[in-house]
């Protein structure tokens, strides 16, 4: 089939579009003619779209998503899923973290997290009738205690936002009223698009392959591979016939100095000192690049400083807390945290699923809002989550330079564990973007002096590439180990709250004597 040139797609994007359209057509979804046939049983295959930052992966993903929806394919979210039908064709757009999914949603792509597809909510049967009606698969229900005006509010909200939990909240219901628990998905889905697939490991790919007969990975080969992958991404193991490469860098057409710097790192002869000169030259030409002698404490409250070394991370976190006058034995509302995993024994599997499904997965970024209603509980704002306000059993750890054990200001017996988030390693920053990003250059210089390599490339270049491509609007290249004092106290006024009654309590299904006790 000859490549068609789309008005908004370059030649290599259009070729990838046609190749994927061919795979979808073989699976019974013809996006060119807008026709669907029932999904045939049997295995599909995994294909990957790979390209560096600015090559148009997200534009291609969005274009394909729109074409599938126009053809009648149903978009599956993590909020609610109707009972399966044989004739239904579906698509789920996934990302490894809430923050990565929110980057897609901000560009109009209805993305959710991998966890929210692997684990689905169980709805109360009475309120499931409302969900079916909102989704266009049932008649308007009559629910005792819920007025016609409340149903009208739910319908109006859903038409604007396409969120079942948000619509139920607009009707005056609480999350714990209509979500009774979470379960591991039993039935397979159909088509899956996975963004930021450089973050996947073999187990995650295996789980996704078991659910999606047709799976398309979108990833950046220049990013850092998962720690246990020895510098390789999961799509590196695919044959060349199943890898579609986007080589042209589109966003450079608008003269983006941040992307110019990212792609300059591809020069094999470039040394660290040469790169710093390029950064300085870019800063003189364009305000989107700033060379700064100090880390700005104000910016650390919402976008962490990106570092390589763990000792640098801990030192900057302590400097941040000191600058804001944080007490040594408690947190201030507005302090950023990073979820470090769930500390629960295996027998509390249901509780683990509940916490993870609400967005508290390893690497999730949250803002501390204040103590919860029970000892050891915290009220948290999960960055990027559609319903970000959560109350959860928490184990919060504050690390100190030279100390083997962290200080723990708040601790439930078990629950979600958190580290401070004012600074994070570049590895943990993958999949996230912030408007302003501060990169701690002395750490990258240390990596360059050590001469370490990963996948045949100097490690400092891979670190620098990932770090600077986290910036959406402005890159701050920090040259010295100093901190600029904040201009105002910490606050939570900038955080968008949930709709009325939608605050989800992660202790709703806590087992007796477990994380909720």
Short mmCIF file of C-alpha atoms in Angstrom, two decimals:
data_model
loop_
_atom_site.label_atom_id
_atom_site.label_comp_id
_atom_site.label_asym_id
_atom_site.label_seq_id
_atom_site.Cartn_x
_atom_site.Cartn_y
_atom_site.Cartn_z
CA UNK A 1 0.00 0.00 0.00
CA UNK A 2 1.39 3.43 -0.88
CA UNK A 3 1.94 5.92 1.89
CA UNK A 4 -0.70 8.64 2.14
CA UNK A 5 0.46 12.07 3.31
CA UNK A 6 -1.88 13.48 5.96
CA UNK A 7 -2.14 17.26 6.32
CA UNK A 8 -0.86 17.14 9.93
CA UNK A 9 1.58 14.23 9.58
CA UNK A 10 5.04 14.11 8.11
CA UNK A 11 6.06 11.41 5.68
CA UNK A 12 7.55 9.11 8.31
CA UNK A 13 4.52 9.60 10.58
CA UNK A 14 2.14 8.87 7.70
CA UNK A 15 4.07 5.71 6.85
CA UNK A 16 3.87 4.56 10.48
CA UNK A 17 0.14 5.46 10.47
CA UNK A 18 -0.44 3.25 7.42
CA UNK A 19 1.57 0.37 8.88
CA UNK A 20 -0.44 0.46 12.11
CA UNK A 21 -3.69 0.87 10.15
CA UNK A 22 -2.77 -2.34 8.32
CA UNK A 23 -2.27 -4.17 11.63
CA UNK A 24 -5.63 -2.88 12.87
CA UNK A 25 -7.35 -3.88 9.62
CA UNK A 26 -6.01 -7.41 10.02
CA UNK A 27 -7.51 -7.39 13.53
CA UNK A 28 -10.92 -6.34 12.18
CA UNK A 29 -10.78 -2.55 12.63
CA UNK A 30 -10.62 -0.57 9.37
CA UNK A 31 -9.97 3.07 10.28
CA UNK A 32 -9.84 4.09 6.62
CA UNK A 33 -13.39 2.90 5.87
CA UNK A 34 -14.69 3.27 9.42
CA UNK A 35 -15.86 -0.35 9.66
CA UNK A 36 -15.58 -2.87 12.47
CA UNK A 37 -15.92 -6.64 12.65
CA UNK A 38 -16.00 -8.72 15.84
CA UNK A 39 -12.59 -9.51 17.28
CA UNK A 40 -11.36 -12.94 16.25
CA UNK A 41 -9.89 -15.26 18.84
CA UNK A 42 -6.17 -15.87 18.78
CA UNK A 43 -2.98 -14.01 19.39
CA UNK A 44 -2.14 -10.63 17.94
CA UNK A 45 1.24 -8.97 17.94
CA UNK A 46 3.19 -6.15 19.52
CA UNK A 47 4.52 -3.29 17.40
CA UNK A 48 6.51 -0.26 18.55
CA UNK A 49 6.73 3.34 17.37
CA UNK A 50 10.10 4.72 18.47
CA UNK A 51 11.55 8.20 18.12
CA UNK A 52 13.36 10.87 20.07
CA UNK A 53 11.70 13.85 21.75
CA UNK A 54 9.97 16.04 19.18
CA UNK A 55 9.59 13.30 16.55
CA UNK A 56 5.79 13.39 16.78
CA UNK A 57 4.98 10.19 18.69
CA UNK A 58 2.19 11.87 20.66
CA UNK A 59 0.70 13.47 17.54
CA UNK A 60 0.63 10.08 15.82
CA UNK A 61 -0.90 8.42 18.90
CA UNK A 62 -3.59 11.12 19.10
CA UNK A 63 -4.34 10.85 15.35
CA UNK A 64 -4.76 7.07 15.57
CA UNK A 65 -6.87 7.37 18.71
CA UNK A 66 -9.19 9.86 17.03
CA UNK A 67 -9.53 7.65 13.93
CA UNK A 68 -10.38 4.61 16.05
CA UNK A 69 -13.03 6.53 17.99
CA UNK A 70 -14.56 7.85 14.75
CA UNK A 71 -14.70 4.27 13.44
CA UNK A 72 -16.84 3.28 16.45
CA UNK A 73 -14.18 1.81 18.72
CA UNK A 74 -15.07 2.36 22.38
CA UNK A 75 -12.48 4.11 24.55
CA UNK A 76 -11.93 2.20 27.81
CA UNK A 77 -10.94 4.26 30.84
CA UNK A 78 -9.99 3.20 34.33
CA UNK A 79 -13.20 4.74 35.74
CA UNK A 80 -15.89 2.34 34.68
CA UNK A 81 -16.34 -0.46 32.18
CA UNK A 82 -19.60 -1.89 30.94
CA UNK A 83 -20.27 -5.59 30.77
CA UNK A 84 -18.44 -7.10 27.78
CA UNK A 85 -20.23 -7.60 24.47
CA UNK A 86 -19.04 -9.86 21.68
CA UNK A 87 -19.44 -7.18 19.01
CA UNK A 88 -17.65 -4.45 20.95
CA UNK A 89 -14.23 -3.20 19.82
CA UNK A 90 -12.28 -1.19 22.35
CA UNK A 91 -9.11 0.88 22.81
CA UNK A 92 -7.24 1.77 25.99
CA UNK A 93 -4.50 4.42 26.00
CA UNK A 94 -2.07 3.75 28.84
CA UNK A 95 0.89 5.31 30.60
CA UNK A 96 3.04 3.96 33.45
CA UNK A 97 2.15 6.75 35.95
CA UNK A 98 -0.64 9.22 36.65
CA UNK A 99 1.69 12.11 35.79
CA UNK A 100 2.53 10.58 32.38
CA UNK A 101 -1.17 9.90 31.73
CA UNK A 102 -2.06 13.48 32.64
CA UNK A 103 0.46 14.77 30.06
CA UNK A 104 -1.53 12.89 27.39
CA UNK A 105 -4.89 14.00 28.77
CA UNK A 106 -3.73 17.63 28.61
CA UNK A 107 -3.31 17.10 24.86
CA UNK A 108 -6.79 15.66 24.43
CA UNK A 109 -5.88 11.96 24.57
CA UNK A 110 -8.11 9.98 27.01
CA UNK A 111 -5.29 8.19 28.82
CA UNK A 112 -5.27 6.20 32.04
CA UNK A 113 -2.61 4.26 33.94
CA UNK A 114 -1.58 0.65 33.45
CA UNK A 115 -2.67 -0.10 37.02
CA UNK A 116 -6.16 1.28 36.42
CA UNK A 117 -6.56 -1.12 33.49
CA UNK A 118 -5.11 -4.16 35.26
CA UNK A 119 -7.37 -3.47 38.26
CA UNK A 120 -10.93 -2.27 37.72
CA UNK A 121 -13.42 -0.76 40.19
CA UNK A 122 -16.41 -2.75 41.41
CA UNK A 123 -19.55 -0.58 41.45
CA UNK A 124 -22.53 -0.90 43.72
CA UNK A 125 -25.28 -2.51 41.55
CA UNK A 126 -27.75 0.32 42.22
CA UNK A 127 -25.34 3.02 41.11
CA UNK A 128 -24.09 0.90 38.22
CA UNK A 129 -27.47 1.62 36.61
CA UNK A 130 -26.50 5.31 36.51
CA UNK A 131 -23.13 4.47 34.96
CA UNK A 132 -24.78 2.36 32.24
CA UNK A 133 -27.23 5.19 31.47
CA UNK A 134 -24.50 7.83 31.31
CA UNK A 135 -22.46 5.65 28.97
CA UNK A 136 -25.45 5.31 26.62
CA UNK A 137 -26.18 1.66 27.35
CA UNK A 138 -29.28 1.92 29.52
CA UNK A 139 -32.41 3.91 30.23
CA UNK A 140 -32.61 6.74 32.73
CA UNK A 141 -32.80 5.02 36.13
CA UNK A 142 -34.89 5.75 39.19
CA UNK A 143 -32.72 5.64 42.30
CA UNK A 144 -34.22 5.98 45.78
CA UNK A 145 -32.86 9.07 47.49
CA UNK A 146 -31.51 10.59 44.26
CA UNK A 147 -33.60 13.36 42.69
CA UNK A 148 -34.18 14.03 39.01
CA UNK A 149 -32.19 17.25 39.39
CA UNK A 150 -29.23 15.23 40.75
CA UNK A 151 -29.39 12.92 37.72
CA UNK A 152 -29.49 15.97 35.44
CA UNK A 153 -26.33 17.30 37.13
CA UNK A 154 -24.64 13.93 36.62
CA UNK A 155 -25.55 13.88 32.92
CA UNK A 156 -24.38 17.46 32.38
CA UNK A 157 -21.05 16.74 34.07
CA UNK A 158 -20.51 13.53 32.06
CA UNK A 159 -21.20 15.24 28.74
CA UNK A 160 -18.48 17.77 29.50
CA UNK A 161 -15.87 15.56 31.19
CA UNK A 162 -16.59 11.90 30.25
CA UNK A 163 -15.87 10.80 33.83
CA UNK A 164 -18.29 8.37 35.52
CA UNK A 165 -16.96 8.99 39.08
CA UNK A 166 -17.03 12.74 38.49
CA UNK A 167 -20.62 12.54 37.24
CA UNK A 168 -21.72 10.48 40.24
CA UNK A 169 -20.02 12.98 42.53
CA UNK A 170 -21.87 15.81 40.78
CA UNK A 171 -25.08 13.96 41.72
CA UNK A 172 -24.06 14.22 45.38
CA UNK A 173 -22.52 10.77 45.92
CA UNK A 174 -19.25 9.98 47.64
CA UNK A 175 -16.64 7.67 46.09
CA UNK A 176 -17.15 5.13 48.85
CA UNK A 177 -20.90 5.08 48.05
CA UNK A 178 -20.52 3.71 44.56
CA UNK A 179 -17.09 2.02 44.43
CA UNK A 180 -17.17 -1.02 46.70
CA UNK A 181 -13.71 -2.40 45.86
CA UNK A 182 -11.27 -3.29 43.11
CA UNK A 183 -10.57 -6.49 41.23
CA UNK A 184 -7.93 -7.86 38.92
CA UNK A 185 -9.19 -7.84 35.35
CA UNK A 186 -10.40 -11.26 34.26
CA UNK A 187 -11.52 -10.58 30.69
CA UNK A 188 -9.05 -9.53 27.97
CA UNK A 189 -9.48 -6.21 26.22
CA UNK A 190 -8.78 -5.41 22.58
CA UNK A 191 -6.38 -2.69 21.39
CA UNK A 192 -3.83 -1.04 23.67
CA UNK A 193 -1.60 2.00 23.06
CA UNK A 194 1.19 2.39 25.65
CA UNK A 195 3.02 5.70 25.91
CA UNK A 196 6.43 6.08 27.67
CA UNK A 197 7.07 2.39 27.01
CA UNK A 198 10.80 2.85 27.68
CA UNK A 199 9.77 2.59 31.37
CA UNK A 200 8.27 -0.91 31.01
CA UNK A 201 9.94 -4.09 32.22
CA UNK A 202 9.33 -7.65 31.00
CA UNK A 203 6.69 -8.43 33.65
CA UNK A 204 4.60 -5.37 32.78
CA UNK A 205 4.86 -6.17 29.07
CA UNK A 206 3.81 -9.75 29.78
CA UNK A 207 0.77 -8.53 31.76
CA UNK A 208 -0.23 -6.15 28.96
CA UNK A 209 0.29 -8.81 26.29
CA UNK A 210 -2.10 -11.12 28.16
CA UNK A 211 -4.82 -8.44 28.08
CA UNK A 212 -4.36 -6.80 24.67
CA UNK A 213 -4.21 -8.97 21.52
CA UNK A 214 -3.14 -5.83 19.62
CA UNK A 215 -0.55 -3.73 21.46
CA UNK A 216 1.26 -0.64 20.13
CA UNK A 217 4.18 0.73 22.18
CA UNK A 218 5.32 4.36 21.87
CA UNK A 219 8.77 5.04 23.26
CA UNK A 220 11.98 7.05 23.16
CA UNK A 221 15.12 4.94 22.56
CA UNK A 222 17.37 7.68 23.99
CA UNK A 223 15.87 7.55 27.48
CA UNK A 224 17.17 5.55 30.43
CA UNK A 225 16.17 1.90 30.52
CA UNK A 226 14.66 0.34 33.66
CA UNK A 227 17.32 -0.47 36.24
CA UNK A 228 17.01 -4.23 35.75
CA UNK A 229 17.22 -4.05 31.93
CA UNK A 230 20.99 -3.38 31.52
CA UNK A 231 20.44 -0.38 29.27
CA UNK A 232 17.85 -2.02 27.00
CA UNK A 233 14.13 -1.24 26.60
CA UNK A 234 11.46 -3.87 25.99
CA UNK A 235 10.97 -2.70 22.39
CA UNK A 236 14.69 -3.28 21.68
CA UNK A 237 13.91 -7.02 21.68
CA UNK A 238 11.32 -6.72 18.90
CA UNK A 239 12.36 -7.61 15.33
CA UNK A 240 12.98 -4.64 13.02
CA UNK A 241 9.83 -5.52 11.05
CA UNK A 242 7.77 -4.58 14.12
CA UNK A 243 9.58 -1.33 14.94
CA UNK A 244 8.45 1.88 13.22
CA UNK A 245 11.07 4.62 13.52
CA UNK A 246 10.19 8.32 13.51
CA UNK A 247 13.42 10.05 12.53
CA UNK A 248 12.35 13.61 11.73
CA UNK A 249 12.29 16.07 14.64
CA UNK A 250 9.18 18.18 14.09
CA UNK A 251 9.16 20.55 17.04
CA UNK A 252 12.56 21.94 16.02
CA UNK A 253 10.65 23.73 13.27
CA UNK A 254 9.41 26.17 15.92
CA UNK A 255 12.98 26.67 17.14
CA UNK A 256 12.66 25.01 20.52
CA UNK A 257 16.02 25.56 22.25
CA UNK A 258 15.39 22.79 24.80
CA UNK A 259 14.93 20.20 22.06
CA UNK A 260 17.92 21.60 20.18
CA UNK A 261 20.05 20.89 23.25
CA UNK A 262 18.56 17.41 23.66
CA UNK A 263 19.45 16.43 20.12
CA UNK A 264 22.89 17.98 20.30
CA UNK A 265 23.69 15.19 22.76
CA UNK A 266 23.61 12.77 19.82
CA UNK A 267 27.00 14.13 18.65
CA UNK A 268 29.51 11.41 19.56
CA UNK A 269 32.36 13.92 19.86
CA UNK A 270 30.51 16.23 22.24
CA UNK A 271 32.17 16.54 25.67
CA UNK A 272 30.51 17.83 28.84
CA UNK A 273 32.31 21.21 28.68
CA UNK A 274 31.16 21.61 25.06
CA UNK A 275 27.58 20.91 26.10
CA UNK A 276 27.68 23.49 28.89
CA UNK A 277 28.85 26.06 26.33
CA UNK A 278 25.85 25.15 24.16
CA UNK A 279 23.55 25.64 27.17
CA UNK A 280 25.10 29.06 27.87
CA UNK A 281 24.72 30.09 24.23
CA UNK A 282 21.08 28.99 24.19
CA UNK A 283 20.44 30.96 27.40
CA UNK A 284 21.84 34.14 25.80
CA UNK A 285 19.54 33.73 22.79
CA UNK A 286 16.32 32.48 24.37
CA UNK A 287 14.59 33.01 27.77
CA UNK A 288 13.36 29.40 27.70
CA UNK A 289 16.85 28.31 28.77
CA UNK A 290 18.31 29.79 31.96
CA UNK A 291 21.75 29.21 33.47
CA UNK A 292 21.34 29.63 37.22
CA UNK A 293 23.97 29.60 39.98
CA UNK A 294 21.34 28.50 42.52
CA UNK A 295 18.51 26.02 42.93
CA UNK A 296 15.21 27.89 43.44
CA UNK A 297 13.36 26.63 46.53
CA UNK A 298 10.03 28.00 45.23
CA UNK A 299 10.12 25.77 42.14
CA UNK A 300 11.05 22.66 44.17
CA UNK A 301 7.62 22.70 45.83
CA UNK A 302 5.89 21.56 42.61
CA UNK A 303 8.63 20.35 40.26
CA UNK A 304 11.57 18.52 41.80
CA UNK A 305 15.21 19.28 41.12
CA UNK A 306 16.55 16.49 38.91
CA UNK A 307 19.78 14.90 40.15
CA UNK A 308 21.84 11.80 39.50
CA UNK A 309 23.35 10.99 42.90
CA UNK A 310 21.26 9.95 45.88
CA UNK A 311 23.40 11.97 48.31
CA UNK A 312 22.70 15.11 46.25
CA UNK A 313 18.97 14.39 46.41
CA UNK A 314 19.00 14.06 50.21
CA UNK A 315 21.12 17.18 50.70
CA UNK A 316 18.82 19.31 48.52
CA UNK A 317 15.70 18.02 50.29
CA UNK A 318 17.14 19.02 53.66
CA UNK A 319 18.03 22.46 52.29
CA UNK A 320 14.48 22.86 50.94
CA UNK A 321 12.86 21.96 54.28
CA UNK A 322 15.19 24.26 56.16
CA UNK A 323 14.48 27.15 53.77
CA UNK A 324 10.73 26.84 54.34
CA UNK A 325 11.10 26.47 58.10
CA UNK A 326 9.68 22.95 58.18
CA UNK A 327 9.75 21.46 61.69
CA UNK A 328 11.98 18.40 62.12
CA UNK A 329 9.15 16.22 63.47
CA UNK A 330 6.29 16.97 61.03
CA UNK A 331 5.40 18.08 57.50
CA UNK A 332 4.01 21.39 56.33
CA UNK A 333 0.93 21.37 54.05
CA UNK A 334 2.26 21.81 50.53
CA UNK A 335 5.41 19.68 50.90
CA UNK A 336 5.93 17.35 47.90
CA UNK A 337 6.28 13.59 48.33
CA UNK A 338 7.10 10.61 46.09
CA UNK A 339 5.41 7.25 46.66
CA UNK A 340 8.08 4.64 47.34
CA UNK A 341 5.73 1.66 47.18
CA UNK A 342 3.15 -0.10 49.33
CA UNK A 343 4.28 -1.68 52.59
CA UNK A 344 1.64 -4.37 53.13
CA UNK A 345 1.94 -8.13 53.68
CA UNK A 346 0.67 -10.37 50.90
CA UNK A 347 -2.46 -11.33 52.84
CA UNK A 348 -3.69 -7.74 52.40
CA UNK A 349 -3.70 -7.99 48.60
CA UNK A 350 -7.11 -6.30 48.36
CA UNK A 351 -5.86 -3.27 50.24
CA UNK A 352 -2.76 -3.05 48.02
CA UNK A 353 -4.95 -3.08 44.92
CA UNK A 354 -7.14 -0.37 46.45
CA UNK A 355 -4.22 1.96 47.16
CA UNK A 356 -2.57 1.41 43.78
CA UNK A 357 -5.83 1.86 41.88
CA UNK A 358 -6.25 5.26 43.54
CA UNK A 359 -2.92 6.35 42.11
CA UNK A 360 -0.54 5.50 44.97
CA UNK A 361 1.86 3.46 42.86
CA UNK A 362 5.63 3.52 43.11
CA UNK A 363 6.91 6.80 41.69
CA UNK A 364 3.60 8.69 42.07
CA UNK A 365 4.03 12.37 42.94
CA UNK A 366 1.81 13.71 45.69
CA UNK A 367 1.44 16.86 47.77
CA UNK A 368 0.89 16.58 51.52
CA UNK A 369 -2.34 18.36 52.52
CA UNK A 370 -2.43 17.57 56.24
CA UNK A 371 -3.13 14.78 58.73
CA UNK A 372 -5.98 12.36 58.10
CA UNK A 373 -8.83 11.47 60.40
CA UNK A 374 -6.98 8.53 61.99
CA UNK A 375 -3.49 8.24 63.50
CA UNK A 376 -0.96 7.53 60.75
CA UNK A 377 -3.28 8.70 57.97
CA UNK A 378 -2.50 11.61 55.64
CA UNK A 379 -4.59 13.69 53.27
CA UNK A 380 -2.82 13.75 49.92
CA UNK A 381 -3.18 15.29 46.46
CA UNK A 382 -2.02 12.80 43.79
CA UNK A 383 -0.50 14.80 40.93
CA UNK A 384 -2.09 13.95 37.58
CA UNK A 385 -4.86 11.71 38.94
CA UNK A 386 -8.39 12.45 37.66
CA UNK A 387 -9.64 12.39 41.27
CA UNK A 388 -6.50 13.52 43.10
CA UNK A 389 -7.67 13.87 46.72
CA UNK A 390 -6.95 10.76 48.79
CA UNK A 391 -6.79 9.94 52.49
CA UNK A 392 -4.42 7.03 53.05
CA UNK A 393 -2.52 5.12 55.69
CA UNK A 394 0.98 6.55 55.23
CA UNK A 395 4.56 5.83 56.17
CA UNK A 396 6.48 9.05 55.46
CA UNK A 397 10.27 8.91 55.54
CA UNK A 398 12.55 11.95 55.68
CA UNK A 399 16.16 11.08 54.88
CA UNK A 400 19.10 12.99 56.34
CA UNK A 401 22.71 13.26 55.13
CA UNK A 402 24.99 10.80 56.88
CA UNK A 403 22.13 8.90 58.54
CA UNK A 404 21.51 5.24 57.68
CA UNK A 405 17.88 5.28 58.78
CA UNK A 406 15.33 7.94 57.76
CA UNK A 407 13.32 9.96 60.24
CA UNK A 408 9.62 9.01 60.14
CA UNK A 409 7.32 11.88 61.20
CA UNK A 410 4.10 9.95 60.43
CA UNK A 411 3.60 6.21 60.24
CA UNK A 412 0.67 3.85 60.09
CA UNK A 413 1.51 0.24 60.88
CA UNK A 414 1.34 -0.44 57.15
CA UNK A 415 0.24 1.39 54.03
CA UNK A 416 1.69 3.64 51.31
CA UNK A 417 5.33 4.62 51.87
CA UNK A 418 6.62 8.05 50.83
CA UNK A 419 9.95 9.81 50.43
CA UNK A 420 10.29 13.56 50.16
CA UNK A 421 9.84 14.87 46.61
CA UNK A 422 11.63 18.22 46.47
CA UNK A 423 14.42 16.49 44.56
CA UNK A 424 14.32 13.21 42.63
CA UNK A 425 16.73 11.15 40.61
CA UNK A 426 16.56 11.49 36.85
CA UNK A 427 15.62 7.81 36.60
CA UNK A 428 12.45 8.43 38.66
CA UNK A 429 11.58 11.53 36.63
CA UNK A 430 11.06 9.55 33.44
CA UNK A 431 7.51 9.73 32.13
CA UNK A 432 6.90 13.08 33.82
CA UNK A 433 7.00 16.63 32.51
CA UNK A 434 6.82 19.97 34.27
CA UNK A 435 6.54 23.48 32.88
CA UNK A 436 9.80 24.49 34.57
CA UNK A 437 12.60 22.00 35.28
CA UNK A 438 15.78 22.51 37.26
CA UNK A 439 18.66 20.21 36.33
CA UNK A 440 21.53 19.94 38.82
CA UNK A 441 24.50 20.13 36.47
CA UNK A 442 27.27 19.29 39.03
CA UNK A 443 25.84 15.76 39.24
CA UNK A 444 26.00 15.31 35.48
CA UNK A 445 29.56 16.62 35.52
CA UNK A 446 30.40 13.95 38.12
CA UNK A 447 28.93 11.25 35.86
CA UNK A 448 31.02 12.59 32.95
CA UNK A 449 34.23 12.52 35.04
CA UNK A 450 33.56 8.90 36.01
CA UNK A 451 33.40 7.89 32.34
CA UNK A 452 30.49 5.47 32.80
CA UNK A 453 28.52 4.24 29.79
CA UNK A 454 25.08 2.72 29.26
CA UNK A 455 24.08 0.86 26.08
CA UNK A 456 27.22 2.13 24.34
CA UNK A 457 26.64 5.82 25.14
CA UNK A 458 28.22 7.98 27.87
CA UNK A 459 25.90 7.88 30.87
CA UNK A 460 26.02 11.65 31.39
CA UNK A 461 24.52 12.17 27.93
CA UNK A 462 21.61 9.82 28.60
CA UNK A 463 21.03 11.50 31.98
CA UNK A 464 21.17 14.97 30.42
CA UNK A 465 18.80 13.96 27.60
CA UNK A 466 16.15 12.62 29.97
CA UNK A 467 16.53 15.52 32.40
CA UNK A 468 16.21 18.39 29.94
CA UNK A 469 13.36 16.79 27.96
CA UNK A 470 11.25 16.82 31.16
CA UNK A 471 10.89 20.61 30.66
CA UNK A 472 7.78 21.79 28.82
CA UNK A 473 8.51 25.53 28.79
CA UNK A 474 11.70 26.47 30.66
CA UNK A 475 14.93 24.70 31.48
CA UNK A 476 17.02 25.89 34.43
CA UNK A 477 20.61 24.61 34.23
CA UNK A 478 21.86 24.90 37.82
CA UNK A 479 25.65 25.23 38.01
CA UNK A 480 26.41 25.45 41.73
CA UNK A 481 25.41 23.75 44.97
CA UNK A 482 23.48 26.70 46.38
CA UNK A 483 19.82 27.37 47.23
CA UNK A 484 17.85 30.55 46.60
CA UNK A 485 15.49 31.21 49.51
CA UNK A 486 11.71 31.03 48.86
CA UNK A 487 9.71 34.18 48.17
CA UNK A 488 6.55 32.97 49.96
CA UNK A 489 5.50 30.28 52.47
CA UNK A 490 4.39 26.83 51.29
CA UNK A 491 0.72 26.66 50.29
CA UNK A 492 -1.84 24.31 48.78
CA UNK A 493 -3.95 27.06 47.19
CA UNK A 494 -2.73 26.13 43.70
CA UNK A 495 -4.09 22.57 43.88
CA UNK A 496 -7.38 21.91 42.12
CA UNK A 497 -9.70 20.06 44.51
CA UNK A 498 -12.01 17.22 43.57
CA UNK A 499 -15.63 17.99 42.70
CA UNK A 500 -17.87 18.11 45.81
CA UNK A 501 -18.16 14.75 47.61
CA UNK A 502 -15.58 13.05 45.37
CA UNK A 503 -12.68 12.85 47.82
CA UNK A 504 -11.73 9.17 47.89
CA UNK A 505 -10.76 7.60 51.19
CA UNK A 506 -8.22 4.83 50.77
CA UNK A 507 -9.19 3.45 54.17
CA UNK A 508 -12.71 2.52 53.02
CA UNK A 509 -11.80 -1.13 52.46
CA UNK A 510 -9.06 -1.45 55.06
CA UNK A 511 -8.85 -4.92 56.62
CA UNK A 512 -9.26 -5.22 60.36
CA UNK A 513 -5.92 -4.72 62.05
CA UNK A 514 -4.36 -3.73 58.71
CA UNK A 515 -3.51 -0.53 56.90
CA UNK A 516 -6.73 1.16 57.89
CA UNK A 517 -6.51 0.46 61.59
#
